[in-house]
mmCIF file of C-alpha atoms in Angstrom:
data_model
loop_
_atom_site.group_PDB
_atom_site.id
_atom_site.type_symbol
_atom_site.label_atom_id
_atom_site.label_comp_id
_atom_site.label_asym_id
_atom_site.label_seq_id
_atom_site.Cartn_x
_atom_site.Cartn_y
_atom_site.Cartn_z
ATOM 1 C CA MET P 1 16.178 18.384 20.973
ATOM 2 C CA SER P 2 12.527 18.437 20.087
ATOM 3 C CA LEU P 3 10.957 15.385 18.505
ATOM 4 C CA ARG P 4 8.677 15.523 15.496
ATOM 5 C CA ILE P 5 6.155 13.073 16.946
ATOM 6 C CA LYS P 6 4.189 13.583 20.148
ATOM 7 C CA LYS P 7 1.798 11.614 22.364
ATOM 8 C CA ASN P 8 -1.669 10.943 20.838
ATOM 9 C CA ASP P 9 -0.483 11.706 17.263
ATOM 10 C CA ARG P 10 -1.879 9.482 14.518
ATOM 11 C CA VAL P 11 1.089 7.934 12.724
ATOM 12 C CA VAL P 12 1.719 5.420 9.957
ATOM 13 C CA VAL P 13 4.548 2.871 10.272
ATOM 14 C CA ILE P 14 6.830 3.092 7.223
ATOM 15 C CA ALA P 15 9.283 0.270 8.029
ATOM 16 C CA GLY P 16 9.399 -3.010 9.908
ATOM 17 C CA LYS P 17 6.995 -5.906 10.372
ATOM 18 C CA SER P 18 4.047 -3.563 11.084
ATOM 19 C CA ARG P 19 4.575 -1.512 7.907
ATOM 20 C CA GLY P 20 1.467 0.337 6.716
ATOM 21 C CA VAL P 21 -0.357 0.272 10.062
ATOM 22 C CA VAL P 22 -2.032 3.551 11.078
ATOM 23 C CA SER P 23 -2.291 3.949 14.836
ATOM 24 C CA ARG P 24 -1.945 6.298 17.833
ATOM 25 C CA VAL P 25 1.231 7.104 19.790
ATOM 26 C CA LEU P 26 0.862 6.031 23.439
ATOM 27 C CA TYR P 27 4.052 7.701 24.690
ATOM 28 C CA VAL P 28 7.462 8.917 23.495
ATOM 29 C CA ILE P 29 10.940 8.155 24.879
ATOM 30 C CA PRO P 30 12.961 11.234 23.782
ATOM 31 C CA LYS P 31 16.374 10.087 25.085
ATOM 32 C CA LYS P 32 16.247 6.963 22.898
ATOM 33 C CA ASN P 33 14.379 8.553 19.940
ATOM 34 C CA ARG P 34 11.646 5.939 20.275
ATOM 35 C CA ALA P 35 7.879 5.860 20.583
ATOM 36 C CA VAL P 36 5.380 3.250 21.742
ATOM 37 C CA VAL P 37 2.536 2.940 19.233
ATOM 38 C CA GLU P 38 -0.793 1.201 19.894
ATOM 39 C CA ASN P 39 -0.841 -2.397 18.503
ATOM 40 C CA VAL P 40 2.525 -1.992 16.736
ATOM 41 C CA ASN P 41 5.714 -4.002 17.410
ATOM 42 C CA MET P 42 3.936 -6.441 19.739
ATOM 43 C CA VAL P 43 6.219 -8.646 21.856
ATOM 44 C CA LYS P 44 5.560 -11.422 24.366
ATOM 45 C CA ARG P 45 6.847 -10.913 27.917
ATOM 46 C CA HIS P 46 7.098 -13.742 30.428
ATOM 47 C CA THR P 47 6.057 -12.312 33.789
ATOM 48 C CA ARG P 48 6.557 -13.778 37.243
ATOM 49 C CA ALA P 49 3.621 -14.073 39.631
ATOM 50 C CA ARG P 50 3.501 -11.203 42.143
ATOM 51 C CA GLY P 51 1.083 -12.529 44.742
ATOM 52 C CA PRO P 52 -2.446 -13.912 44.434
ATOM 53 C CA ASN P 53 -3.914 -10.870 42.667
ATOM 54 C CA GLN P 54 -1.193 -10.697 39.963
ATOM 55 C CA PRO P 55 -0.692 -14.108 38.356
ATOM 56 C CA GLY P 56 2.271 -14.910 36.136
ATOM 57 C CA GLY P 57 2.119 -15.864 32.490
ATOM 58 C CA ILE P 58 2.856 -14.640 28.992
ATOM 59 C CA VAL P 59 1.716 -11.061 28.387
ATOM 60 C CA GLU P 60 1.630 -9.484 24.929
ATOM 61 C CA ARG P 61 2.423 -5.758 24.858
ATOM 62 C CA GLU P 62 3.836 -2.991 22.661
ATOM 63 C CA ALA P 63 7.593 -2.445 22.431
ATOM 64 C CA PRO P 64 9.172 0.893 21.466
ATOM 65 C CA ILE P 65 9.783 1.578 17.759
ATOM 66 C CA HIS P 66 12.326 4.067 16.394
ATOM 67 C CA ILE P 67 10.876 7.435 15.425
ATOM 68 C CA SER P 68 12.530 7.273 11.991
ATOM 69 C CA ASN P 69 10.132 4.409 11.161
ATOM 70 C CA LEU P 70 7.050 6.597 11.772
ATOM 71 C CA MET P 71 5.366 9.348 9.750
ATOM 72 C CA LEU P 72 2.542 11.658 10.758
ATOM 73 C CA TYR P 73 -0.753 10.599 9.166
ATOM 74 C CA CYS P 74 -2.873 13.172 7.311
ATOM 75 C CA GLU P 75 -6.625 12.455 7.456
ATOM 76 C CA LYS P 76 -7.242 14.464 4.272
ATOM 77 C CA CYS P 77 -4.463 12.849 2.171
ATOM 78 C CA LYS P 78 -5.070 9.393 3.765
ATOM 79 C CA LYS P 79 -1.322 8.680 4.004
ATOM 80 C CA GLY P 80 1.865 9.481 5.881
ATOM 81 C CA VAL P 81 3.085 12.993 5.095
ATOM 82 C CA ARG P 82 5.875 15.445 5.703
ATOM 83 C CA PHE P 83 4.875 18.540 7.616
ATOM 84 C CA ALA P 84 5.856 22.146 8.183
ATOM 85 C CA ALA P 85 5.613 24.230 11.337
ATOM 86 C CA ARG P 86 3.589 27.401 10.856
ATOM 87 C CA LEU P 87 2.799 30.165 13.322
ATOM 88 C CA THR P 88 -0.821 31.113 13.974
ATOM 89 C CA PRO P 89 -1.799 34.786 14.392
ATOM 90 C CA GLU P 90 -1.830 34.165 18.180
ATOM 91 C CA GLY P 91 1.821 33.052 18.006
ATOM 92 C CA ALA P 92 1.261 29.313 18.570
ATOM 93 C CA LYS P 93 2.994 26.698 16.417
ATOM 94 C CA GLN P 94 0.926 24.353 14.252
ATOM 95 C CA ARG P 95 2.038 21.353 12.250
ATOM 96 C CA VAL P 96 0.695 21.574 8.693
ATOM 97 C CA CYS P 97 0.673 18.941 5.920
ATOM 98 C CA LYS P 98 3.083 19.867 3.117
ATOM 99 C CA LYS P 99 0.787 18.385 0.414
ATOM 100 C CA CYS P 100 -2.671 19.733 1.259
ATOM 101 C CA GLY P 101 -2.043 22.360 3.937
ATOM 102 C CA SER P 102 -4.402 20.881 6.541
ATOM 103 C CA VAL P 103 -3.524 21.108 10.239
ATOM 104 C CA LEU P 104 -2.213 17.830 11.680
#
């Protein structure tokens, strides 16, 4: 199954505590239908010290968010949009904004 959101896409969060945030996808976890988005869904992890060069402490990092809570962001429309897949004359697929027709 192919996911609608890929690494380095600009997305807007449409649900949850980070609603309305526009950010970049760091990586996608296809088996769980989740994505890790930059500065979204931040959680605190308590880490154990792993020797002198890696001290322990509380580290804040991004947790995965479900893909259904994300929408692709259109720079022209300045909001989250639905998109269509169109073929270019060379035969490659492009994702196109349904509202304005710009390539995402």
